JSON list of C-alpha atoms and ligand atoms in Angstrom, two decimals:
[
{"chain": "A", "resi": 1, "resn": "UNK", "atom": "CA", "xyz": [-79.90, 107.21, 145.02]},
{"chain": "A", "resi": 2, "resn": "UNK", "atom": "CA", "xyz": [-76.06, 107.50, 145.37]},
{"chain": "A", "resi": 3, "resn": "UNK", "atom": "CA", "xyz": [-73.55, 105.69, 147.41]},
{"chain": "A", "resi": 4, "resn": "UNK", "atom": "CA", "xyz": [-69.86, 107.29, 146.73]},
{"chain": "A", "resi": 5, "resn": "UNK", "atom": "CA", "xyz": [-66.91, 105.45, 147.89]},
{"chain": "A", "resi": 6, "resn": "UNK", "atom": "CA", "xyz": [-64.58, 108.26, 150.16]},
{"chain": "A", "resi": 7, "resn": "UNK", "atom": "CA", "xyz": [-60.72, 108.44, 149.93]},
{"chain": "A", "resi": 8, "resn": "UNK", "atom": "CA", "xyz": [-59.96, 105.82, 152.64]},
{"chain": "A", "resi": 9, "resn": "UNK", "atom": "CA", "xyz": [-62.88, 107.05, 154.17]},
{"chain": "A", "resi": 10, "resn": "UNK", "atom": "CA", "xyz": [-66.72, 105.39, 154.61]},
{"chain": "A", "resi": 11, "resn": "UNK", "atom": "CA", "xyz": [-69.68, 105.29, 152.12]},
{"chain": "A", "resi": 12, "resn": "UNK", "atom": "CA", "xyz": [-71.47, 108.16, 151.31]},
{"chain": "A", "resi": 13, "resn": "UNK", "atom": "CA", "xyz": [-75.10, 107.51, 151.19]},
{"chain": "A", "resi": 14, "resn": "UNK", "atom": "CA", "xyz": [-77.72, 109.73, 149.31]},
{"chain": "A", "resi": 15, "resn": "UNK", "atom": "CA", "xyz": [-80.83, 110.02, 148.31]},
{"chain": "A", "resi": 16, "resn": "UNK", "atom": "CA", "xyz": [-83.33, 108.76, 151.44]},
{"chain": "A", "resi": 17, "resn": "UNK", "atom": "CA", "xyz": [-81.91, 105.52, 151.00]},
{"chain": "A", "resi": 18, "resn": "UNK", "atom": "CA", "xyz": [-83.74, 102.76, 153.37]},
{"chain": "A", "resi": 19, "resn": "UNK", "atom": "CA", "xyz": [-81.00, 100.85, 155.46]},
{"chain": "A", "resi": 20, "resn": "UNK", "atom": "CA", "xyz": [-81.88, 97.59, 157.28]},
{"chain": "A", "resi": 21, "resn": "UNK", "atom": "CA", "xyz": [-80.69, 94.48, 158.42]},
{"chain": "A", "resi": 22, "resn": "UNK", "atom": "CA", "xyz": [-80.80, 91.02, 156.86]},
{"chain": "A", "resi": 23, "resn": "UNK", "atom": "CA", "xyz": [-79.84, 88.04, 158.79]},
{"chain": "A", "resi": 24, "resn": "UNK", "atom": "CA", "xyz": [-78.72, 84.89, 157.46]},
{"chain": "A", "resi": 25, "resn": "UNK", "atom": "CA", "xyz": [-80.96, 82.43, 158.87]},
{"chain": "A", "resi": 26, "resn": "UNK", "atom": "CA", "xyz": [-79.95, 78.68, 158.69]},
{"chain": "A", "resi": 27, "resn": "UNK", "atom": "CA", "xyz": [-81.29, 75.05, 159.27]},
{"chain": "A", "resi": 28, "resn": "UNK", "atom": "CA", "xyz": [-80.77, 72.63, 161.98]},
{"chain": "A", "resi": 29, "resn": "UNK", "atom": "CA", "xyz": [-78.11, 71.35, 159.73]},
{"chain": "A", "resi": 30, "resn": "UNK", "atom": "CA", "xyz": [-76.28, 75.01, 159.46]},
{"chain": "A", "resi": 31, "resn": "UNK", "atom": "CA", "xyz": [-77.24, 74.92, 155.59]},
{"chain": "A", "resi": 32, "resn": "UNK", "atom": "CA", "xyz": [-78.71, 78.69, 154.97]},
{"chain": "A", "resi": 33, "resn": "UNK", "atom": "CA", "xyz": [-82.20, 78.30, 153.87]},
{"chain": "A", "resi": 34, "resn": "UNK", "atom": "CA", "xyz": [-83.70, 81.81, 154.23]},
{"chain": "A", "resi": 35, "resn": "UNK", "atom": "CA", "xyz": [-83.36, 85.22, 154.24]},
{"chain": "A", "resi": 36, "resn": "UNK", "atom": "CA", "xyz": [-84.89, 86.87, 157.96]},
{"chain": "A", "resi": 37, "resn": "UNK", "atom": "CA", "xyz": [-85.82, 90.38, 158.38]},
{"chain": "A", "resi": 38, "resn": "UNK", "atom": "CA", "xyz": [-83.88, 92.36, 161.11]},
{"chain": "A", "resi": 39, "resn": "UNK", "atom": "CA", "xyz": [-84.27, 95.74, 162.57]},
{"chain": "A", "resi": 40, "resn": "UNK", "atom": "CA", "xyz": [-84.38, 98.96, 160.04]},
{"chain": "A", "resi": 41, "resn": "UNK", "atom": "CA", "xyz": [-82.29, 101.97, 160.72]},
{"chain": "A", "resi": 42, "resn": "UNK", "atom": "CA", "xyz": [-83.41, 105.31, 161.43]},
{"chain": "A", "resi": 43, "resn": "UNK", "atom": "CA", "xyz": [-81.78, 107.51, 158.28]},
{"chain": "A", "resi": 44, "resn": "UNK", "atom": "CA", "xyz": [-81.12, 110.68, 157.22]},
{"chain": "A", "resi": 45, "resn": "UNK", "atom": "CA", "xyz": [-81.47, 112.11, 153.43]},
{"chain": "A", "resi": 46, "resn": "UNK", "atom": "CA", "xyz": [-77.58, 111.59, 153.03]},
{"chain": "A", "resi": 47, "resn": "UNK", "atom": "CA", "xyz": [-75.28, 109.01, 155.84]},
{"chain": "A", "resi": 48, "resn": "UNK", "atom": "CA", "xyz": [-72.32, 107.52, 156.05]},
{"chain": "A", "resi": 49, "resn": "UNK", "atom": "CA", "xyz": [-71.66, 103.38, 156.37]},
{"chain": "A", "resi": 50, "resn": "UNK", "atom": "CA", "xyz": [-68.38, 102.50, 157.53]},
{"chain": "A", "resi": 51, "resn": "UNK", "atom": "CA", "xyz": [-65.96, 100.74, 155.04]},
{"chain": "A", "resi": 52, "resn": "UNK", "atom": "CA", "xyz": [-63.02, 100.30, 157.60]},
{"chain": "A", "resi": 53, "resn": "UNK", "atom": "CA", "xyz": [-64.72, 97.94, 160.14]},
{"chain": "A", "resi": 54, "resn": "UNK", "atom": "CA", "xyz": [-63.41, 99.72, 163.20]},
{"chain": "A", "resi": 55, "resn": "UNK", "atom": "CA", "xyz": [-66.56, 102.12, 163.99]},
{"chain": "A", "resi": 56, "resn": "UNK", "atom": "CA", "xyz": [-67.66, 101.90, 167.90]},
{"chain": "A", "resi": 57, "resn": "UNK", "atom": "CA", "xyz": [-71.35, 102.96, 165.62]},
{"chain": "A", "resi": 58, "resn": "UNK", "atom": "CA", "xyz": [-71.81, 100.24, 163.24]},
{"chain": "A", "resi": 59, "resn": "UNK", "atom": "CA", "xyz": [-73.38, 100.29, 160.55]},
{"chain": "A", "resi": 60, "resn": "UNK", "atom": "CA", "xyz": [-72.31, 103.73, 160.66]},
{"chain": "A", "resi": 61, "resn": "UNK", "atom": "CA", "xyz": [-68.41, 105.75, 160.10]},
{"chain": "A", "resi": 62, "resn": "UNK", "atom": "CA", "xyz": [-67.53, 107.55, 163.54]},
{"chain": "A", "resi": 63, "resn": "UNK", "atom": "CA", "xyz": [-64.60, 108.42, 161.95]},
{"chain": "A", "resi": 64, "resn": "UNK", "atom": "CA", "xyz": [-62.27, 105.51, 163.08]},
{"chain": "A", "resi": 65, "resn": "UNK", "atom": "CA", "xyz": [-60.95, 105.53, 159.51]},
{"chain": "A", "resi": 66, "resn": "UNK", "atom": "CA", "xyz": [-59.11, 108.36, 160.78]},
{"chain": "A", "resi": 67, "resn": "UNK", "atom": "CA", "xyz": [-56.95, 106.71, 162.75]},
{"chain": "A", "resi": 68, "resn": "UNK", "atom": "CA", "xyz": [-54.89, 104.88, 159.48]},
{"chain": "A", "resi": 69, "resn": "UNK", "atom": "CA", "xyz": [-57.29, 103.20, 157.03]},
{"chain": "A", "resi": 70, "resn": "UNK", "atom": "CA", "xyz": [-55.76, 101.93, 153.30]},
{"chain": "A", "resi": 71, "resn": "UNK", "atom": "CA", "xyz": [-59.53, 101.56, 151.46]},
{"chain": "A", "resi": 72, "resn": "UNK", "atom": "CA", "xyz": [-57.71, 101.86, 148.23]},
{"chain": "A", "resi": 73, "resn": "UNK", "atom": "CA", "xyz": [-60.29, 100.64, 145.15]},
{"chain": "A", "resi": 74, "resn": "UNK", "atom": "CA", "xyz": [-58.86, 97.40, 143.39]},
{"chain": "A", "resi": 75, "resn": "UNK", "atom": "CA", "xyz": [-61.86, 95.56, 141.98]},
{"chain": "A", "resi": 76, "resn": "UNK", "atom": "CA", "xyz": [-61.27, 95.96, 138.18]},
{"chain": "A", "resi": 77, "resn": "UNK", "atom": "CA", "xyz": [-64.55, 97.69, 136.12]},
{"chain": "A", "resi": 78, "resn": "UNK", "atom": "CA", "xyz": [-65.23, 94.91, 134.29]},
{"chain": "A", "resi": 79, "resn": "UNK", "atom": "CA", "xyz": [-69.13, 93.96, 133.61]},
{"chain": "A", "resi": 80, "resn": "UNK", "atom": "CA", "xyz": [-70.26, 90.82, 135.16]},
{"chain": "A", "resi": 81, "resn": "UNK", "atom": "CA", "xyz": [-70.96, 89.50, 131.56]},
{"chain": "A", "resi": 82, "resn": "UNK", "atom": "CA", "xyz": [-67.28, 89.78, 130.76]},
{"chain": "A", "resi": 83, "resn": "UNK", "atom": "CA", "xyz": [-66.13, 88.23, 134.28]},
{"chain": "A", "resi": 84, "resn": "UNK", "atom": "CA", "xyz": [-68.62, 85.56, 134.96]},
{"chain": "A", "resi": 85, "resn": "UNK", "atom": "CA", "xyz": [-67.89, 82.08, 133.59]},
{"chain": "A", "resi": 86, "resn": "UNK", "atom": "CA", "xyz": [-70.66, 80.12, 132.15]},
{"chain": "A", "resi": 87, "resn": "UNK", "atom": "CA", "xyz": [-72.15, 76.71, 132.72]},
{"chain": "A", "resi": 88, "resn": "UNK", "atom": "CA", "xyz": [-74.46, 74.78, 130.69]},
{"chain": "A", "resi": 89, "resn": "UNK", "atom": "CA", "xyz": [-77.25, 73.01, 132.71]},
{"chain": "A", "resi": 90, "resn": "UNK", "atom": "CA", "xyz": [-80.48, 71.47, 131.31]},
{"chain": "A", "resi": 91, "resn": "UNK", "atom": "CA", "xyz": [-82.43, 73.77, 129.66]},
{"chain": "A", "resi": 92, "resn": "UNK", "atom": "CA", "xyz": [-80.40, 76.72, 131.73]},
{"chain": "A", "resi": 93, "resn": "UNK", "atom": "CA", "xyz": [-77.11, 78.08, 132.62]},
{"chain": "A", "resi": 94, "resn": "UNK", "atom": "CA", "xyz": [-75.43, 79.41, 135.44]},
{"chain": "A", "resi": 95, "resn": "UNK", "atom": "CA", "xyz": [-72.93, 82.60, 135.37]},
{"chain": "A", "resi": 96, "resn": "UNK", "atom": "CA", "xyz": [-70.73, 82.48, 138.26]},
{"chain": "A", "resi": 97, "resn": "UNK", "atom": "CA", "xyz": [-68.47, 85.41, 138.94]},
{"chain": "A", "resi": 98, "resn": "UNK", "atom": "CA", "xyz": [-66.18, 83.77, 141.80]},
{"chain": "A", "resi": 99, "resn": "UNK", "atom": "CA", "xyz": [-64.36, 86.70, 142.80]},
{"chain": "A", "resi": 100, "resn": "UNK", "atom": "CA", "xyz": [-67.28, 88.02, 144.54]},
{"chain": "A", "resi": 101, "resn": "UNK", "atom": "CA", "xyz": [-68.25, 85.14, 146.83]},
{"chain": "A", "resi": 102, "resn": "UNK", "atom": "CA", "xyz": [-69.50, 86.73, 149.93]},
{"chain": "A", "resi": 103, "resn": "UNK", "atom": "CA", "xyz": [-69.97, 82.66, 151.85]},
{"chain": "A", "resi": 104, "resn": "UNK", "atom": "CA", "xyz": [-74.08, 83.40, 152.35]},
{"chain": "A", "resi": 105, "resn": "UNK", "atom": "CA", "xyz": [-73.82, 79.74, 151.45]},
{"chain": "A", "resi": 106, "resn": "UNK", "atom": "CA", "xyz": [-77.13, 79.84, 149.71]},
{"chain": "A", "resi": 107, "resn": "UNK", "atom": "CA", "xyz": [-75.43, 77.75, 146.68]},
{"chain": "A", "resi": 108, "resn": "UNK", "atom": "CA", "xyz": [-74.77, 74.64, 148.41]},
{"chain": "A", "resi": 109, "resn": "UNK", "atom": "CA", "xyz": [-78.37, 75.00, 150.50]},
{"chain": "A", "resi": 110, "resn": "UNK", "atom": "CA", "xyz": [-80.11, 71.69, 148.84]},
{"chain": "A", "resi": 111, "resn": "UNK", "atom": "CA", "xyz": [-77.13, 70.60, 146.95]},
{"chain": "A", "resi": 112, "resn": "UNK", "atom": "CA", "xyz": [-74.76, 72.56, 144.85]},
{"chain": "A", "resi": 113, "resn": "UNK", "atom": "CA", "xyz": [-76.27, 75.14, 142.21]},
{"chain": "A", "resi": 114, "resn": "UNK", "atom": "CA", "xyz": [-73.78, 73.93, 139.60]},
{"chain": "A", "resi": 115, "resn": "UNK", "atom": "CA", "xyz": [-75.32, 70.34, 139.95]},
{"chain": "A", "resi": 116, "resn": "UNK", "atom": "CA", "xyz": [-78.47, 71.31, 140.22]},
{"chain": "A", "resi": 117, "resn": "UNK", "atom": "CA", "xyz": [-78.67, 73.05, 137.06]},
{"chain": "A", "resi": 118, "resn": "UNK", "atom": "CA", "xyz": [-78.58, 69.25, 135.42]},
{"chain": "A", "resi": 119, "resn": "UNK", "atom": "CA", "xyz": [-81.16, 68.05, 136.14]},
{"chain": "A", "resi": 120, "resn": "UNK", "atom": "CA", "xyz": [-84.69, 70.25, 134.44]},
{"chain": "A", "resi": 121, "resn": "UNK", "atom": "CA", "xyz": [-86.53, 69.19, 137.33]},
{"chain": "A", "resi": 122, "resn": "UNK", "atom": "CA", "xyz": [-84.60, 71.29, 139.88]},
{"chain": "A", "resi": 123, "resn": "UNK", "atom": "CA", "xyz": [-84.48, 74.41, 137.94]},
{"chain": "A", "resi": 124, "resn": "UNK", "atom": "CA", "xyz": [-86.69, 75.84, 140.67]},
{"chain": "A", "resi": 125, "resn": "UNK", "atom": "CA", "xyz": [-84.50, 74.93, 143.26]},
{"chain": "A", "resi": 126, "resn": "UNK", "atom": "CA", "xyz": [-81.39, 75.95, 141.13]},
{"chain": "A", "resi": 127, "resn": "UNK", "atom": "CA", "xyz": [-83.11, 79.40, 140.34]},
{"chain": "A", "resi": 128, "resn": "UNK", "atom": "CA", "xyz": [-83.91, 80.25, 143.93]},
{"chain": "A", "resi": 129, "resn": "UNK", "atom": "CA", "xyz": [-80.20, 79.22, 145.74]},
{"chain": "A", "resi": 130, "resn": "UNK", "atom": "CA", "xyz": [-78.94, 81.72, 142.93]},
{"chain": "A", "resi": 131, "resn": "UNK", "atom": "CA", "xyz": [-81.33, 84.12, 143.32]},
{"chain": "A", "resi": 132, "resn": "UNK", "atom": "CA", "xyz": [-80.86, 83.95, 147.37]},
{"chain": "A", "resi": 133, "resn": "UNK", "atom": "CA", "xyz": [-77.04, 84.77, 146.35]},
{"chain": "A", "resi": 134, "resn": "UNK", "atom": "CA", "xyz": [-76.85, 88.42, 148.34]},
{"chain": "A", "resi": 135, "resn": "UNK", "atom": "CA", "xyz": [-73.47, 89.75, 146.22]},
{"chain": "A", "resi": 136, "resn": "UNK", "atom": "CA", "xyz": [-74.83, 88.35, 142.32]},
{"chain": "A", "resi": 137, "resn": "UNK", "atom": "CA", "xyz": [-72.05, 86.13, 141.30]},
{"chain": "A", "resi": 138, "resn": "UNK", "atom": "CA", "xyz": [-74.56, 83.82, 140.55]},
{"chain": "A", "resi": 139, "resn": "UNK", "atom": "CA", "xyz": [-76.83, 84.16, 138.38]},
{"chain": "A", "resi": 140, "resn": "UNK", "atom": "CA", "xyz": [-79.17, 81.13, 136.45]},
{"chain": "A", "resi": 141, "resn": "UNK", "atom": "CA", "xyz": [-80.07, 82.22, 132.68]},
{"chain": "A", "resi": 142, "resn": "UNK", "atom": "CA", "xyz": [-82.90, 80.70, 130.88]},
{"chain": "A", "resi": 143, "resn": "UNK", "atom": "CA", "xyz": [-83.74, 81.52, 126.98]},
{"chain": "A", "resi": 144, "resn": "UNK", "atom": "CA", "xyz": [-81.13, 83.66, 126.94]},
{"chain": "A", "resi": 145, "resn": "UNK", "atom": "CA", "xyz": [-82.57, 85.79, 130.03]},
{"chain": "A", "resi": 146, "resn": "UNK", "atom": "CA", "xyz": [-80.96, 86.09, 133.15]},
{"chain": "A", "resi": 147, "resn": "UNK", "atom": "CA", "xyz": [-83.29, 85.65, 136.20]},
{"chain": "A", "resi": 148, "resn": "UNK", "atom": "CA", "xyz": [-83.18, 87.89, 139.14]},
{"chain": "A", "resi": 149, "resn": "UNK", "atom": "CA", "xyz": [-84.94, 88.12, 141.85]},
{"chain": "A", "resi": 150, "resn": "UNK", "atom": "CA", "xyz": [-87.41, 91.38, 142.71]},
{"chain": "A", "resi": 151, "resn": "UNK", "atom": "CA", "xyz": [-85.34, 93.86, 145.09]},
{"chain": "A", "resi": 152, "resn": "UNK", "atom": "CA", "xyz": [-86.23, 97.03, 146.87]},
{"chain": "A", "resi": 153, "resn": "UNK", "atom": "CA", "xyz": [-83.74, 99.99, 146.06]},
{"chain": "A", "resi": 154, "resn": "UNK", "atom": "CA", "xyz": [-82.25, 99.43, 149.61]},
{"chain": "A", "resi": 155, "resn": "UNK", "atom": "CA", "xyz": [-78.89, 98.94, 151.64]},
{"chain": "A", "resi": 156, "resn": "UNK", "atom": "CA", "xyz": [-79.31, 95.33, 153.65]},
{"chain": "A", "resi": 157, "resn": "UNK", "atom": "CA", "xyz": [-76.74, 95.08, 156.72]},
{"chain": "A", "resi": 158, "resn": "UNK", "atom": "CA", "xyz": [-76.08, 91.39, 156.53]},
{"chain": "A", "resi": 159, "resn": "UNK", "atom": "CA", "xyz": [-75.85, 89.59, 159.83]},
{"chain": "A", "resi": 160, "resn": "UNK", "atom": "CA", "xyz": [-74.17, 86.31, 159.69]},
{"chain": "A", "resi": 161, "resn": "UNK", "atom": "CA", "xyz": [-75.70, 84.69, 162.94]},
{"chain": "A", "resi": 162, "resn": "UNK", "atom": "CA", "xyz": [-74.98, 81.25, 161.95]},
{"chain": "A", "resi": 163, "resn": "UNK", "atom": "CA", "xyz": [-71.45, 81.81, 161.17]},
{"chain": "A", "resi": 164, "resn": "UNK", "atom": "CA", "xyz": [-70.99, 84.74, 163.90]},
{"chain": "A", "resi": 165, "resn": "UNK", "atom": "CA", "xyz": [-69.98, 87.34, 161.68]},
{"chain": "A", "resi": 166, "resn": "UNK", "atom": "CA", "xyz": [-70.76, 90.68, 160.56]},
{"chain": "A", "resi": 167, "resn": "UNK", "atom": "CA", "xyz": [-71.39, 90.30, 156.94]},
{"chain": "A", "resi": 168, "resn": "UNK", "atom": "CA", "xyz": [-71.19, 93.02, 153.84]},
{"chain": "A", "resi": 169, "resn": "UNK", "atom": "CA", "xyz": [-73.69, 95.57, 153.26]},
{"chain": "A", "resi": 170, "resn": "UNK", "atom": "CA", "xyz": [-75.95, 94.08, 150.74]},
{"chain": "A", "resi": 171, "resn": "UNK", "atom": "CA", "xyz": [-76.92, 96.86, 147.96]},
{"chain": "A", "resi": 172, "resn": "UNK", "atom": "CA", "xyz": [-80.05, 95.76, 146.54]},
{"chain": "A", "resi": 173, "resn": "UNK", "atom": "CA", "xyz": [-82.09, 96.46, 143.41]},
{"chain": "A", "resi": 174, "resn": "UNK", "atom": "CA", "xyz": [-79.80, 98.68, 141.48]},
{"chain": "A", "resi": 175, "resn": "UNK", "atom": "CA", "xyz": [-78.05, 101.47, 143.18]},
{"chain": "A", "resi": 176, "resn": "UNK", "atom": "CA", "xyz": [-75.00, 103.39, 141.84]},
{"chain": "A", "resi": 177, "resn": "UNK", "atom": "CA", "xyz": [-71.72, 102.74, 143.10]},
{"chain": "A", "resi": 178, "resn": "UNK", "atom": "CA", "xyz": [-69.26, 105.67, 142.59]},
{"chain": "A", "resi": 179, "resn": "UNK", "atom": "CA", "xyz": [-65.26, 105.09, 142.70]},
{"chain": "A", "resi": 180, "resn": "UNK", "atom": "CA", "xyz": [-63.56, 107.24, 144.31]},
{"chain": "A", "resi": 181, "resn": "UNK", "atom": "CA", "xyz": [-62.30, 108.61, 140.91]},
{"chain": "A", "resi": 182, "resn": "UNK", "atom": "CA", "xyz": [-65.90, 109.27, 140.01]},
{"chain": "A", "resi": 183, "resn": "UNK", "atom": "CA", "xyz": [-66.18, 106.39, 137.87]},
{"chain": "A", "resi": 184, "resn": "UNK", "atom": "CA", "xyz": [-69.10, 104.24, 138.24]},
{"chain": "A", "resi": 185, "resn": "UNK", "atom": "CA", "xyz": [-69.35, 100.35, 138.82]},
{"chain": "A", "resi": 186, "resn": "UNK", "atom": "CA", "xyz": [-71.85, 98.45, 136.48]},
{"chain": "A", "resi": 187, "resn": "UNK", "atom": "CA", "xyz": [-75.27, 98.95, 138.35]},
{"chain": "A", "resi": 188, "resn": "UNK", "atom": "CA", "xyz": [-76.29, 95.34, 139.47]},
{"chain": "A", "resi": 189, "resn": "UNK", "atom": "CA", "xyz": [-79.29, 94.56, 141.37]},
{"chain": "A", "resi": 190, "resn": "UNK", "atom": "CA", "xyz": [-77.57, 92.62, 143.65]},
{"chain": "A", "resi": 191, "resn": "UNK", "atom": "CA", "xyz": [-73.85, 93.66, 144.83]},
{"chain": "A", "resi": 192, "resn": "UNK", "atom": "CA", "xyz": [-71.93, 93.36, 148.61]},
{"chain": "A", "resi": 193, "resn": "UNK", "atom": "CA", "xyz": [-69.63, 95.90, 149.48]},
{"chain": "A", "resi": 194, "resn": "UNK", "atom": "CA", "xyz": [-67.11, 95.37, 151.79]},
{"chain": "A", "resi": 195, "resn": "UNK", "atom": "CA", "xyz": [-67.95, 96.84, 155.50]},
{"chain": "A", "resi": 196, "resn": "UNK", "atom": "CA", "xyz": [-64.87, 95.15, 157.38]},
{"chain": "A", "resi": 197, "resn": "UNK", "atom": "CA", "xyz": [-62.21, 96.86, 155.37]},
{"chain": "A", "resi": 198, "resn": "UNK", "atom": "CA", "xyz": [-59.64, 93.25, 154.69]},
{"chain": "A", "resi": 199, "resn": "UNK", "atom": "CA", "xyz": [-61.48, 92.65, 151.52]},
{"chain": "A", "resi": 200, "resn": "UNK", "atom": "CA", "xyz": [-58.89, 92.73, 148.26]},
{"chain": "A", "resi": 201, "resn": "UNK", "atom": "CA", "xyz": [-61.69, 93.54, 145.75]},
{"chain": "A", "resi": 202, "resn": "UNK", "atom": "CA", "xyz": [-62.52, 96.79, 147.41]},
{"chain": "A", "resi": 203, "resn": "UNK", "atom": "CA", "xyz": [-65.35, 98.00, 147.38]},
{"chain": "A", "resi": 204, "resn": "UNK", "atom": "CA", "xyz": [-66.80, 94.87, 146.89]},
{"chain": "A", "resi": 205, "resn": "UNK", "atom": "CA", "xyz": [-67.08, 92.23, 149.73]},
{"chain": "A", "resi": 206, "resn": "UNK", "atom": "CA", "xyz": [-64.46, 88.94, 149.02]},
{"chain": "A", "resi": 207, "resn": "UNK", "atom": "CA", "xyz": [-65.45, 87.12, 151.82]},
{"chain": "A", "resi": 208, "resn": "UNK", "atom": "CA", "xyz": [-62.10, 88.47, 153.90]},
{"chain": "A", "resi": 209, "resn": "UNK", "atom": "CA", "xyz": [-64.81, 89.06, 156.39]},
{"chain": "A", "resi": 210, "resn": "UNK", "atom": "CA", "xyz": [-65.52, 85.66, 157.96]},
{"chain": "A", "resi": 211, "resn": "UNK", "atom": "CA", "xyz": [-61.27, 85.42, 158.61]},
{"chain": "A", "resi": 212, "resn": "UNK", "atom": "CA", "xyz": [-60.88, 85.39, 162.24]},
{"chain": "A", "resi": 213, "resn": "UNK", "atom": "CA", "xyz": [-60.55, 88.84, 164.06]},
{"chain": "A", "resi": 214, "resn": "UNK", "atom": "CA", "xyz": [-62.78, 90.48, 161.37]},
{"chain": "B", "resi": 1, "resn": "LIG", "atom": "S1", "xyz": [-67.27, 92.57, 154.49]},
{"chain": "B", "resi": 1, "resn": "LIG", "atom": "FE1", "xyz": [-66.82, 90.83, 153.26]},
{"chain": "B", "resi": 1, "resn": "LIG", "atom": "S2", "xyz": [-64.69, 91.12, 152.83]},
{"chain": "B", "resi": 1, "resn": "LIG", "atom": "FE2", "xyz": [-65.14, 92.85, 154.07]}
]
């Protein structure tokens, strides 16, 4: 399972990879509690996602890109372990690698992750609002292990219903990313590429997306 990033172009998808949509689903309060399963796409042994944001076919390129797209890489290759700051908890830390805060707004569910993480008798809480975190910059580590959750080798389309926005395309448990220079990002089990084409950490999702008018 492949997904190359195209010369100002879309991603190309192989390998039978599943494609579905996640919604962000939310309490009465707006906080995002839970993850809801949407529709799944019909696929084909190799696609094509649009990166651009202007396709009339979403989730999938029709070739709008054509029409003047800039999808120029500029996420650095660093690994998250040498971008993520760390913060001591109780018993646990936290690695938080800002720069790719996608606003699921699973952190701040049932109070902030970063407090949370004081307090040993929240760990379970803490663990699951970073777990729940669709693009990995957080991440809670516990005896020197870093906890993640269990993901299908699957593209999510992330629906932000609450919020009213399309969201990133969610790339879940462990699929390789290829620059358009043929190098490859670290392989994470949890990353969000960009699908509205304003993020400034292409390919990766920076959160440009909940801006008005994208
Ligand atoms: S989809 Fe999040 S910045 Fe483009």
């Amino acid at each position: 399972m492949r997904i190359k990033v195209l010369k100002d172009g879309p991603y190309e998808v192989t390998g039978n990879v599943p494609l579905r949509e996640m919604k962000i689903g939310a309490n009465e309060a707006g906080e995002s509690t839970r993850w809801v399963d949407g529709k799944t796409f019909k696929t084909e042994e190799t696609y094509h996602l649009c990166r651009c944001g202007k396709s009339k076919n979403k989730p999938f390129c029709d070739g709008s890109h054509t029409h003047g797209f800039d999808g120029t890489e500029t996420a650095d290759n660093m690994s998250y372990d040498d971008t993520a700051v760390v913060y001591c908890g109780d018993g646990m830390e936290l690695m938080d690698d800002e720069g790719l805060c996608a606003v699921a707004r699973f952190c701040d569910a049932a109070g902030s992750t970063w407090r949370l993480i004081n307090g040993a008798e929240n760990e379970a809480l803490a663990i699951r609002q970073a777990c729940d975190c669709p693009s990995g910059r957080l991440t809670v580590v516990k005896d020197g292990k870093k906890i993640e959750p269990k993901l299908p080798r699957e593209i999510a389309v992330v629906e932000d219903e609450p919020e009213g926005k399309h969201g990133p395309l969610w790339v879940r448990g462990g699929i390789e990313i290829e620059a358009e220079d043929g190098t490859v990002y670290e392989v994470r089990n949890r990353v969000t590429l960009c699908r509205c084409g304003g993020s400034g950490n292409k390919p990766f999702c920076d959160a440009m997306h909940m801006e008005d008018g994208k």
